[in-house]
Coordinates of C-alpha atoms in Angstrom, one line a residue:
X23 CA 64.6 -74.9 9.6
X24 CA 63.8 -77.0 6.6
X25 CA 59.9 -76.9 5.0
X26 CA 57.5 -79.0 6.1
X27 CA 53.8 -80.2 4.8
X28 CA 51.4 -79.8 7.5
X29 CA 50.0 -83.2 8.2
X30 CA 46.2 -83.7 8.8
X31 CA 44.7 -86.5 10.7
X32 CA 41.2 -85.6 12.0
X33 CA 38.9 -87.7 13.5
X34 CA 35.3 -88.2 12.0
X35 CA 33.3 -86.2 14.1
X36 CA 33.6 -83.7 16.9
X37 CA 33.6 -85.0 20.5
X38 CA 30.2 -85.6 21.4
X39 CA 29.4 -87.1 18.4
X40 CA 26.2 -87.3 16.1
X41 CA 25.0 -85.9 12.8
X42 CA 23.6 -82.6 14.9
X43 CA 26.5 -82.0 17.4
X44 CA 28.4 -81.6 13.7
X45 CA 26.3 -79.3 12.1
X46 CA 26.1 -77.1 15.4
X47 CA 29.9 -77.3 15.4
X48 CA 29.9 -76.6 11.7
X49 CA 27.3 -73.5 12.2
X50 CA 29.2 -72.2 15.2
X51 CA 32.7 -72.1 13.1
X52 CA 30.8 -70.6 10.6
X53 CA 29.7 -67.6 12.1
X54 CA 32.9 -67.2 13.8
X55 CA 34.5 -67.0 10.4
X56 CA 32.2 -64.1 9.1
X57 CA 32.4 -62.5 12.3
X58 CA 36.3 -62.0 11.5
X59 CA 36.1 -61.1 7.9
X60 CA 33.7 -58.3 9.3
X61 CA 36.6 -57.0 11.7
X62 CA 39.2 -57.7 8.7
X63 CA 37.3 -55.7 6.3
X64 CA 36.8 -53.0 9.2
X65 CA 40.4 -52.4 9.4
X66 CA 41.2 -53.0 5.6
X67 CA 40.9 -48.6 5.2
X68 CA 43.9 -49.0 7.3
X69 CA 47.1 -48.5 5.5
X70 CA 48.6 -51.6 2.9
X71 CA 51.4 -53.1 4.7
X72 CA 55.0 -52.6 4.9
X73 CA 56.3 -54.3 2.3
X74 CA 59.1 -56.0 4.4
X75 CA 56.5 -57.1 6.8
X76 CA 54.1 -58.8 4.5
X77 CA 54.6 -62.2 6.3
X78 CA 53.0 -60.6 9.4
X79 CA 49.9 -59.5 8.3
X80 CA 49.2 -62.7 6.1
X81 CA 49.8 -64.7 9.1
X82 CA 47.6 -62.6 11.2
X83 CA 44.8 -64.4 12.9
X84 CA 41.8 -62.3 11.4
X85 CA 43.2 -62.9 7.7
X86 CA 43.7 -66.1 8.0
X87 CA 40.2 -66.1 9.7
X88 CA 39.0 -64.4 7.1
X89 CA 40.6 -66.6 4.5
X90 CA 39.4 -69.8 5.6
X91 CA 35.8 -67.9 5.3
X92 CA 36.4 -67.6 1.8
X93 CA 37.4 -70.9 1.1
X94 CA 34.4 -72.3 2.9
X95 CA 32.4 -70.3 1.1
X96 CA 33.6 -71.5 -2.2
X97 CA 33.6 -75.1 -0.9
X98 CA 35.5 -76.9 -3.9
X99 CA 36.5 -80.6 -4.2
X100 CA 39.0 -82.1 -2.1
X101 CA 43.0 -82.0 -3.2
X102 CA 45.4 -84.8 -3.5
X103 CA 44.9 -85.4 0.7
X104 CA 41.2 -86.0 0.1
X105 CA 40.4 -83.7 3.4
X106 CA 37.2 -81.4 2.4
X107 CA 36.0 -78.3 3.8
X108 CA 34.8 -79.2 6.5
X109 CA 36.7 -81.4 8.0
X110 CA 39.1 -78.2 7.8
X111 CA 36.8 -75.7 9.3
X112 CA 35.6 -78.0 12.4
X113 CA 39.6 -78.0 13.4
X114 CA 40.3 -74.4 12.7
X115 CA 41.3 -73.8 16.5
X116 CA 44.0 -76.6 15.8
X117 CA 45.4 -76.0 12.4
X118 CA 45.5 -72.3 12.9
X119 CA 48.3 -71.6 15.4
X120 CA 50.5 -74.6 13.7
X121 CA 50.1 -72.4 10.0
X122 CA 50.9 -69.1 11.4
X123 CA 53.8 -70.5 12.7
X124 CA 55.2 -72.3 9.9
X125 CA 54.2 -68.8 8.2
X126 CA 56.4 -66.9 10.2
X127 CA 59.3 -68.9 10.6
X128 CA 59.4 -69.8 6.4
X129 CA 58.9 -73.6 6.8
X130 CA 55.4 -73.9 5.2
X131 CA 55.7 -76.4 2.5
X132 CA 52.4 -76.5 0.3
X133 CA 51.2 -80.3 -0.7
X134 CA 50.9 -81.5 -4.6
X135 CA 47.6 -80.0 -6.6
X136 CA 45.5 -82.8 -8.0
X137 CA 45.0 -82.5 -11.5
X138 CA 41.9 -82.3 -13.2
X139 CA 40.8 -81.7 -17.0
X140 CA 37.8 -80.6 -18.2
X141 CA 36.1 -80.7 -21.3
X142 CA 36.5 -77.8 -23.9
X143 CA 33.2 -76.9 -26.5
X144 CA 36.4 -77.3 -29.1
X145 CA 36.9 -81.0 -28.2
X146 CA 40.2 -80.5 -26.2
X147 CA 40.7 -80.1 -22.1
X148 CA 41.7 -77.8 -20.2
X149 CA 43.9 -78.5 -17.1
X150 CA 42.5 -77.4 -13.4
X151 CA 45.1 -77.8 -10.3
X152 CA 42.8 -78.2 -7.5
X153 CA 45.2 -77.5 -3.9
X154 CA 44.5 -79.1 -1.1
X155 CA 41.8 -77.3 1.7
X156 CA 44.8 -76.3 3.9
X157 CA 46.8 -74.6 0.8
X158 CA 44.1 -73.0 -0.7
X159 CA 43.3 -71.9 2.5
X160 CA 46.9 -70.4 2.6
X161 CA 46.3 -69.0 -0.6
X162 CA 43.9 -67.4 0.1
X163 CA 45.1 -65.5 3.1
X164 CA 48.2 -64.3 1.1
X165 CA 46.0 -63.0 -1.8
X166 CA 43.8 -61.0 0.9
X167 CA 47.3 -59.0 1.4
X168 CA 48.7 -59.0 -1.9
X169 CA 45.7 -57.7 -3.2
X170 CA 45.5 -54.1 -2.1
X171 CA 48.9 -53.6 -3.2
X172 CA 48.6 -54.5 -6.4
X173 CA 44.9 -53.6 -7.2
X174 CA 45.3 -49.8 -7.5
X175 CA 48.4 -50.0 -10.1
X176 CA 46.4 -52.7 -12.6
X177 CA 45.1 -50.8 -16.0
X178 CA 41.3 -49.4 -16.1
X179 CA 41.2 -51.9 -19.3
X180 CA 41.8 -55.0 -17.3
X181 CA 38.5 -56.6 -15.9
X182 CA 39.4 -60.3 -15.4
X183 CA 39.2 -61.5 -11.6
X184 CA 38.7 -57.9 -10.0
X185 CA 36.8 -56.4 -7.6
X186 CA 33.8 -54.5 -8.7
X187 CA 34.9 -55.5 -12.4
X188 CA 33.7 -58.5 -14.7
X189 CA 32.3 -59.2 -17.9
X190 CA 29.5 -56.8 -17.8
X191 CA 32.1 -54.0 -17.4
X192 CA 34.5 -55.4 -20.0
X193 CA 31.4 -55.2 -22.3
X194 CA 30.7 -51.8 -21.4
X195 CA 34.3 -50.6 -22.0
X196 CA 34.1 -52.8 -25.5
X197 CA 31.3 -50.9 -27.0
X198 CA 32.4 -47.8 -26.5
X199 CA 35.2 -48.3 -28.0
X200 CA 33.3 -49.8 -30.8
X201 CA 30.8 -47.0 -30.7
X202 CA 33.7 -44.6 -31.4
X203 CA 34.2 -46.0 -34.9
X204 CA 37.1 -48.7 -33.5
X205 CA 35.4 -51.4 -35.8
X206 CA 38.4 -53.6 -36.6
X207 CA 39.1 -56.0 -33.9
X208 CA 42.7 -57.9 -33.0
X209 CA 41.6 -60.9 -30.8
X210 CA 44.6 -62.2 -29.4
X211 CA 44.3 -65.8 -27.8
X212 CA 47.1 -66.8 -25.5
X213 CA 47.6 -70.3 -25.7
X214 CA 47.9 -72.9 -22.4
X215 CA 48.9 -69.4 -21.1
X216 CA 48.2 -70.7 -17.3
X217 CA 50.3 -73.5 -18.0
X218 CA 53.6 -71.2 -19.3
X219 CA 54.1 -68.7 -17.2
X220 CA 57.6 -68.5 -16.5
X221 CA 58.1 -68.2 -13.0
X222 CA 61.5 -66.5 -12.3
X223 CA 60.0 -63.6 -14.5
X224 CA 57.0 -63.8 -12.2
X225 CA 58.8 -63.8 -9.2
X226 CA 61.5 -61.1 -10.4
X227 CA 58.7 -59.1 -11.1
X228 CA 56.8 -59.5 -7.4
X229 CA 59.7 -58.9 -6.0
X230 CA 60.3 -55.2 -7.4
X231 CA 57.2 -54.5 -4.7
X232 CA 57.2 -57.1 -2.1
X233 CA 60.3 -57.1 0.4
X234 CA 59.5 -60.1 2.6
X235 CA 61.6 -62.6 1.5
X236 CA 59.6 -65.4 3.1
X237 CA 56.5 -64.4 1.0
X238 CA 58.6 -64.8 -2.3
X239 CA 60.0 -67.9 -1.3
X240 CA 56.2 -69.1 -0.2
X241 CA 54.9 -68.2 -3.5
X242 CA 57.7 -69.5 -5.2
X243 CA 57.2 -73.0 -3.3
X244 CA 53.1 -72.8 -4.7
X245 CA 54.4 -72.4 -8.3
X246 CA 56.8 -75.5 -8.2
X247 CA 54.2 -77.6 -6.1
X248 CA 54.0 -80.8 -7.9
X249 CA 50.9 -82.0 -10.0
X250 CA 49.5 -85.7 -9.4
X251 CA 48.0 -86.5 -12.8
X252 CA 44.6 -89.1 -12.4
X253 CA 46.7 -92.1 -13.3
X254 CA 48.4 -91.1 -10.1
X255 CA 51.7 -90.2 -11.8
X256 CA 53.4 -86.9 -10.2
X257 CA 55.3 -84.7 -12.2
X258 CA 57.5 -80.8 -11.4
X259 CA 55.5 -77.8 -12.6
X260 CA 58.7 -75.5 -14.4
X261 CA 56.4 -73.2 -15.5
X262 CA 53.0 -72.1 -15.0
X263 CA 50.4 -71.3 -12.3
X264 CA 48.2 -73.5 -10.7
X265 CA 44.5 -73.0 -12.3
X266 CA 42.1 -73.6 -9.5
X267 CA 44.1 -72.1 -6.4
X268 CA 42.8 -68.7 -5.2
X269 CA 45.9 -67.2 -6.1
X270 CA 46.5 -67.8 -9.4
X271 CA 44.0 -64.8 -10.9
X272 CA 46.2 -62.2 -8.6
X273 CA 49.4 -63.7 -10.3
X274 CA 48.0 -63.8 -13.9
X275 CA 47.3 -60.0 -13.6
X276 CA 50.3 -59.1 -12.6
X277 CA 51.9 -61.1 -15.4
X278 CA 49.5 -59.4 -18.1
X279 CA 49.7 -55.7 -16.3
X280 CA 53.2 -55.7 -18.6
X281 CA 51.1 -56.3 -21.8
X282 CA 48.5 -53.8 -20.6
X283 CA 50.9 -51.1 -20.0
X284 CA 52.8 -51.9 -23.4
X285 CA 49.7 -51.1 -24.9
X286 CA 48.8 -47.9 -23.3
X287 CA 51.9 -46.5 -24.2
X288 CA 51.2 -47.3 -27.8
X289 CA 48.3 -45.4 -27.1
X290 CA 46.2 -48.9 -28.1
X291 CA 42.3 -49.3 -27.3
X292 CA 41.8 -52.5 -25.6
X293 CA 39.8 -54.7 -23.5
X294 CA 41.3 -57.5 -21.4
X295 CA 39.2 -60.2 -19.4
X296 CA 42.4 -62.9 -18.0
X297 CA 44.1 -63.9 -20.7
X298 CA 41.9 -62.7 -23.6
X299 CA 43.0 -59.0 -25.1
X300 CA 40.6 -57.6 -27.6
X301 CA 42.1 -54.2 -29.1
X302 CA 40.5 -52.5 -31.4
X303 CA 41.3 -50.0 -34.4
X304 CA 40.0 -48.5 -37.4
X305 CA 41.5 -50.1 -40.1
X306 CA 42.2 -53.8 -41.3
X307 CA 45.6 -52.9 -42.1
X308 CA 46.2 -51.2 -38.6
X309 CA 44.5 -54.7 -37.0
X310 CA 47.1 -56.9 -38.9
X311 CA 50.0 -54.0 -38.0
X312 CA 49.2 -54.2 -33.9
X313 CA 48.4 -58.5 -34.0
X314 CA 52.2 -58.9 -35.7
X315 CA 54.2 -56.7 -33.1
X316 CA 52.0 -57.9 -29.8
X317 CA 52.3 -60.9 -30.8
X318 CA 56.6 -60.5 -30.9
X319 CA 56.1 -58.2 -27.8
X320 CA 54.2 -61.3 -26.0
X321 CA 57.1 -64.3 -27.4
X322 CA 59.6 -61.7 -26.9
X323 CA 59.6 -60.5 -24.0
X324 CA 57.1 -61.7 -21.7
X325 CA 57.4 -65.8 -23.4
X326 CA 54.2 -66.5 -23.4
X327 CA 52.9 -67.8 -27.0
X328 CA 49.9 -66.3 -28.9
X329 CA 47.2 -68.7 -30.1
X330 CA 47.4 -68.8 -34.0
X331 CA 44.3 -70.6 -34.8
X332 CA 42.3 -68.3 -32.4
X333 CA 44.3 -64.9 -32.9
X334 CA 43.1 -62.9 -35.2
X335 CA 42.2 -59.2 -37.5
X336 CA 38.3 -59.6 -37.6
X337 CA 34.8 -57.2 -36.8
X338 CA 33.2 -57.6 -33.5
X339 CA 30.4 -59.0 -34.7
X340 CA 32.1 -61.4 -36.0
X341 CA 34.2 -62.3 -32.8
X342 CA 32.9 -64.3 -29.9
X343 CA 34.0 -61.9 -26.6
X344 CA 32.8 -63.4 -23.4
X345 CA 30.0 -65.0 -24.9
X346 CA 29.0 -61.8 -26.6
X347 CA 29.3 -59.7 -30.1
X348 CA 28.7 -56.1 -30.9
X349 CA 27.1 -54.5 -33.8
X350 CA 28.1 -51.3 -34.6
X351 CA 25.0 -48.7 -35.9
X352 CA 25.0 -45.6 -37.2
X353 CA 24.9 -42.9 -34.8
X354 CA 23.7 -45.3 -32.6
X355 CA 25.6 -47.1 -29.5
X356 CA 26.4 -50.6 -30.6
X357 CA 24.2 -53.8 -30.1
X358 CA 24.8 -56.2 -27.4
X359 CA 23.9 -59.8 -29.3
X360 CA 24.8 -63.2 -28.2
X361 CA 27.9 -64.3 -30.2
X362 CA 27.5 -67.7 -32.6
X363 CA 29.7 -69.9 -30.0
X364 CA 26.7 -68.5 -27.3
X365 CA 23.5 -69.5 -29.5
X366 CA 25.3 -73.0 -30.3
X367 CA 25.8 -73.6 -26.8
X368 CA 22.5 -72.8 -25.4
X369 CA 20.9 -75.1 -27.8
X370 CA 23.0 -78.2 -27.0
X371 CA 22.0 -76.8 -23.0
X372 CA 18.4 -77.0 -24.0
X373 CA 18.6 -80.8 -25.4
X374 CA 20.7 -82.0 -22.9
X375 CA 18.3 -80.6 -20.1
X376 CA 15.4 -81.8 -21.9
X377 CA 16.6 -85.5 -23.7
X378 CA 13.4 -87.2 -24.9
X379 CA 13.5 -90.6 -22.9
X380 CA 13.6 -88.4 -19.6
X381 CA 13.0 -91.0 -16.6
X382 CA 11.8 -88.9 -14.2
X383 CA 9.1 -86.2 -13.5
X384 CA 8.3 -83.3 -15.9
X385 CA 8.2 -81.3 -12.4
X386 CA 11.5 -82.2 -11.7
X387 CA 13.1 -81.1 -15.4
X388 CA 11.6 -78.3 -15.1
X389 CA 13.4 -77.4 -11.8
X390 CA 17.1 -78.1 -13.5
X391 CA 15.7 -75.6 -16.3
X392 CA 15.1 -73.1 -13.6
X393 CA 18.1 -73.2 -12.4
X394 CA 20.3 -72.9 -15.5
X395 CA 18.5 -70.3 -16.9
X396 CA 18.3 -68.4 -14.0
X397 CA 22.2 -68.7 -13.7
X398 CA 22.3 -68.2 -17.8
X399 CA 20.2 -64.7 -17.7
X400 CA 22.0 -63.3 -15.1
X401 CA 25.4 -63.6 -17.2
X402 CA 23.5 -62.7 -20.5
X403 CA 21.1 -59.8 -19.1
X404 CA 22.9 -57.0 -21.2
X405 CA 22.1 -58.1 -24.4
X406 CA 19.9 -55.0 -26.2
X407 CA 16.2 -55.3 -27.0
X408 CA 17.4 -56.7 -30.4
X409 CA 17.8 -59.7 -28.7
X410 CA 14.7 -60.4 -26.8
X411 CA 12.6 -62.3 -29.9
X412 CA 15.8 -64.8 -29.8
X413 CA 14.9 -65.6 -26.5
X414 CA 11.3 -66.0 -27.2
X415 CA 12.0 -68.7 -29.5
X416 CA 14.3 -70.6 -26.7
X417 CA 11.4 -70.6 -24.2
X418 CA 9.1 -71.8 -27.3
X419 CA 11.6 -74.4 -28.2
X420 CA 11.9 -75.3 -24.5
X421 CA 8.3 -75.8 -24.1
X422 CA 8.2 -78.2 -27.0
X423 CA 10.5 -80.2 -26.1
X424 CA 9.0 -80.6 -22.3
X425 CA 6.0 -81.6 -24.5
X426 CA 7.6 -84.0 -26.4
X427 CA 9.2 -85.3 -22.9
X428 CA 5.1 -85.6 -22.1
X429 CA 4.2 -88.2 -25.4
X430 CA 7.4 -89.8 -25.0
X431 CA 6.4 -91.2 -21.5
X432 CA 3.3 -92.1 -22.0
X433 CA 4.5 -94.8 -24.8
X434 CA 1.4 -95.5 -26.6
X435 CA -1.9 -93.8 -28.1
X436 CA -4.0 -95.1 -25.6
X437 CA -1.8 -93.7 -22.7
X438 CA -1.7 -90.6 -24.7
X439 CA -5.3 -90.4 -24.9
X440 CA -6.0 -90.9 -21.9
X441 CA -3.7 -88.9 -20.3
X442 CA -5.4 -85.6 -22.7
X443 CA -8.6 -86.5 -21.7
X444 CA -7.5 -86.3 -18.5
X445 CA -6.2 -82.7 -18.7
X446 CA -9.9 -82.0 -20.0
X447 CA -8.8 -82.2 -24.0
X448 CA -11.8 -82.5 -26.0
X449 CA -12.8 -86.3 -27.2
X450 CA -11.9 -85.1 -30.8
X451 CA -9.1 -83.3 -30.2
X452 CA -7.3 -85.6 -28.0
X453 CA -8.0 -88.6 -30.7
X454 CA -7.0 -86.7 -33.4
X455 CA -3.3 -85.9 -31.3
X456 CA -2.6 -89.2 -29.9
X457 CA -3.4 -91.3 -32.9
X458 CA -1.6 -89.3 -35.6
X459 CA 1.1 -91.6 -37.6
X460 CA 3.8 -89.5 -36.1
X461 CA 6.3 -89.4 -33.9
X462 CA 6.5 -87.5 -30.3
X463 CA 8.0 -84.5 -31.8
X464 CA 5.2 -84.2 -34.1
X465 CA 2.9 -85.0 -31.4
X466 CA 3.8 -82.2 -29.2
X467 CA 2.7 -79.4 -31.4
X468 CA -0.5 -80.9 -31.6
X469 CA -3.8 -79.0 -30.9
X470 CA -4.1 -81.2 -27.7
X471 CA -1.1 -81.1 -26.6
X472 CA -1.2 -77.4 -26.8
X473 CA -4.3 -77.6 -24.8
X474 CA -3.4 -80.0 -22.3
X475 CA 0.0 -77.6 -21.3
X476 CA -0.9 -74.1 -22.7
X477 CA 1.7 -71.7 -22.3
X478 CA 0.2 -70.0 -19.1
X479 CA 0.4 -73.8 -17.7
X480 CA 3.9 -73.6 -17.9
X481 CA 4.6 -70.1 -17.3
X482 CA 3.7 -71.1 -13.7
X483 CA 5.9 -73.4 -13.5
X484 CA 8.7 -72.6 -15.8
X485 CA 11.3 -69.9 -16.2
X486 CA 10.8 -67.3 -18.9
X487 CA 14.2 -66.0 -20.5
X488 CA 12.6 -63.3 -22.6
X489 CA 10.5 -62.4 -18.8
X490 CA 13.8 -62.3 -17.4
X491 CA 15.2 -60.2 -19.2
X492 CA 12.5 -57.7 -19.0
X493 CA 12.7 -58.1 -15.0
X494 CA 16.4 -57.0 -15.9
X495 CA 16.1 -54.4 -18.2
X496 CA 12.7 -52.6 -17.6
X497 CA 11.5 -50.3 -20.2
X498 CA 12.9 -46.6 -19.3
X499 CA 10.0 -43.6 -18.7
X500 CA 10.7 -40.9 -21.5
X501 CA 11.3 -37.5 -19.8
X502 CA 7.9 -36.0 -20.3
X503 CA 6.0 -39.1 -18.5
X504 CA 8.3 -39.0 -15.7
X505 CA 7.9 -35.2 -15.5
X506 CA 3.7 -35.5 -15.4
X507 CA 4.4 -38.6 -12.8
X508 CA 6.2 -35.8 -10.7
X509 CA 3.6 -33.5 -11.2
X510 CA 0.6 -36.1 -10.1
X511 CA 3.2 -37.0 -7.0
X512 CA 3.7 -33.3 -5.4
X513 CA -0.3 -32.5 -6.8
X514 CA -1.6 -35.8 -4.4
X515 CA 0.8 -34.9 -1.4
X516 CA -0.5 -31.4 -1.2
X517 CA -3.1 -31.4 1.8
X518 CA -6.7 -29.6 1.3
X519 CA -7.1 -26.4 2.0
X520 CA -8.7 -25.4 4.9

């Protein structure tokens, strides 16, 4: 039987109609989903698969179940189809029998990825491959199997798109290896390396584990799906794996496991978070040693090309690792700061949250803060003490500039005046900050405009990054307070005597 795309035509609603009869639909699918991921992840203890059989268990009805959870979860833009989430999820009953079938008998054919490119801090793009639902979907269910098979034989060092692993342990791993006098770093860059992986070493690789033919010829079919560019041009994908398709992380570790073992068994310290590999030595001339023979090992053998602008012998504090740099101390661990590339960032962040002709309400700027530095602290939350007075002058910076957002809409003195008075600012005062020959950043350090928004005004209303990071790091008890603590506990539970 030849491939086939599965065609979708769904109608707009479910019968019955109506904005409500689809959100019960949707809300019912939904909790049918998570009900099978629970059974899925009940039975996951059970054995891996037999390699031969893979095809079975991907096409199972709970996995797939499961899958489609995922991918509903993770919503995501429409592929090339223009079919969204939803519109899958609401005909799951439909769709699902007609992909296990073309599962089992080796006729699925996945549809083009829609190309996308995004922005880089550097000034160039990178490329995304968004799938469409129904492949991602597919994707998703073969990952769910692929993963427990491959997951145990991936190197400690590797913490890039893994469970129970991220950059908070890649970190971790880096400053203890910098606390152990490793303070030369080799930052090897690969470049486009999602875009030039060759795929009949990736697939000659998979298939030393996996036996099912169909799943090698399925995968094989995902890497060779076309790309439609946004002029609408569609070109063959020779190389590479689809950035954006819940597959492609599996498939990029299994690619780099062969660097990570190559470097174990030069008996290498390293850190790798996808395709960034920080190793680190104890000498410059070591550093420049390791960066010349990885960087043949990676041409060489695995044909992947290093970086050359970005690869380089340098000192982690000089070298921007997942938004982070480390500062070695003596006989001290190593200080977690934010790198250069981080602070730069965050500041262009903070005026592009806060631009000075701001049309709208101060209320509702000050709810897009919140929620990017919520997001932001949660990512940056192990940074060390040091780092706390940095973040101090963010939220003072960010209150200025909210301040400033305050003169600037009020145009003129008179409005200014007014509106100070109003926030009971003393006659004086609020003359002397609305009619000074200056402009609304001057303005907004003003003695009434300090008054008029105090800090405690805002710290009702505002997020605090250096609060934050005290809710996130609270101040340890030495051992002697939390020994008295215990004492005064097992003293008050005693009862009276008698």
């Amino acid at each position: 039987m030849e491939p086939r795309q599965l065609k979708l035509a769904f109608a707009d609603s479910p019968p019955g109609g109506g904005e409500d009869a689809r959100a019960d639909a949707l809300a019912r699918a939904t909790e049918l989903l998570r009900t099978a991921r629970a059974r899925r992840l009940r039975n996951s203890g059970v054995d891996v698969a037999d390699a031969s059989q893979l095809m079975n268990q991907i096409a199972d009805r709970y996995n797939l179940l499961a899958a489609l959870d995922r991918v509903v979860g993770n919503r995501g833009a429409p592929g090339p189809d223009r079919q969204n989430v939803e519109e899958v999820l609401l005909h799951r009953e439909e769709l699902l029998p007609q992909v296990q079938a073309a599962l089992l008998a080796g006729t699925y054919q996945p549809g083009d990825i829609r190309r996308v490119w995004i922005p880089k801090p550097d000034g160039s793009q990178r490329g995304l491959g968004i799938p469409n639902v129904i492949d991602r979907w597919v994707q998703q269910a073969v990952a769910q199997i692929l993963s427990p098979l491959y997951e145990p034989t991936f190197h400690h060092s590797s913490h890039g798109f893994r469970p129970e692993r991220g950059s908070q342990t890649a970190i971790a791993e880096a400053r203890r290896h910098v606390g152990e006098g490793r303070t030369i770093l080799v930052d090897i860059d690969l470049e486009k390396f999602f875009d030039r992986v060759n795929h009949q070493r990736l697939l000659a690789r998979l298939g030393q584990r996996i036996k099912d033919g169909r799943v090698l010829k399925l995968i094989g079919r995902m890497l060779r799906a076309k790309v439609v560019l946004p002029n609408g041009t569609k070109v063959s994908s020779k190389e590479g794996t689809p950035q954006g398709g819940p597959l492609s992380p599996l498939l990029s570790n299994i690619v780099l496991d062969e660097l990570d073992q190559e470097l174990e068994r030069r008996g290498l310290r390293f850190v790798r978070y996808a395709d960034d590999c920080n190793i680190y030595v104890r000498s410059q001339r070591a550093g420049e040693r390791v960066l010349a023979s990885i960087r043949r090992f990676l041409e060489s053998r695995l044909r992947l090309r290093v970086n050359e602008r970005k690869s380089r012998v340098t000192t982690p504090q000089e070298a921007h690792f997942l938004g982070f740099r480390l500062i070695p101390r003596e006989e001290e661990e190593p200080r977690i700061d934010l790198s250069r590339r981080t602070r730069e960032r965050m500041s262009r962040k903070i005026v592009e949250l806060t631009p000075r002709n701001w049309g709208k309400s101060l209320a509702y700027c000050m709810e897009r803060l919140n929620s990017y530095l919520r997001g932001w602290m949660g990512f940056f939350r192990i940074c060390t003490p040091q780092v706390a007075s940095r973040l101090s002058n963010y939220d003072a910076h960010i209150r200025r500039r909210l301040r400033a957002i305050v003169v600037k809409q009020k145009k003129r003195p008179r409005s200014l005046y007014r509106h100070l008075r109003h926030r009971n600012v003393g006659e004086k005062t609020a003359k002397t900050s609305a009619f000074r020959h200056r402009g609304p950043w001057n303005k907004s350090i003003s003695t009434g405009m300090h008054r008029a928004y105090p800090n405690a005004w805002f710290a009702e209303r505002l997020v605090s990054l250096a609060d934050l990071w005290t809710k996130f790091n609270p101040t340890p008890r030495s051992a002697q307070t939390q020994k008295r603590l215990f004492v005064d506990l097992n003293t008050d539970s005693k009862e009276p005597d008698a």
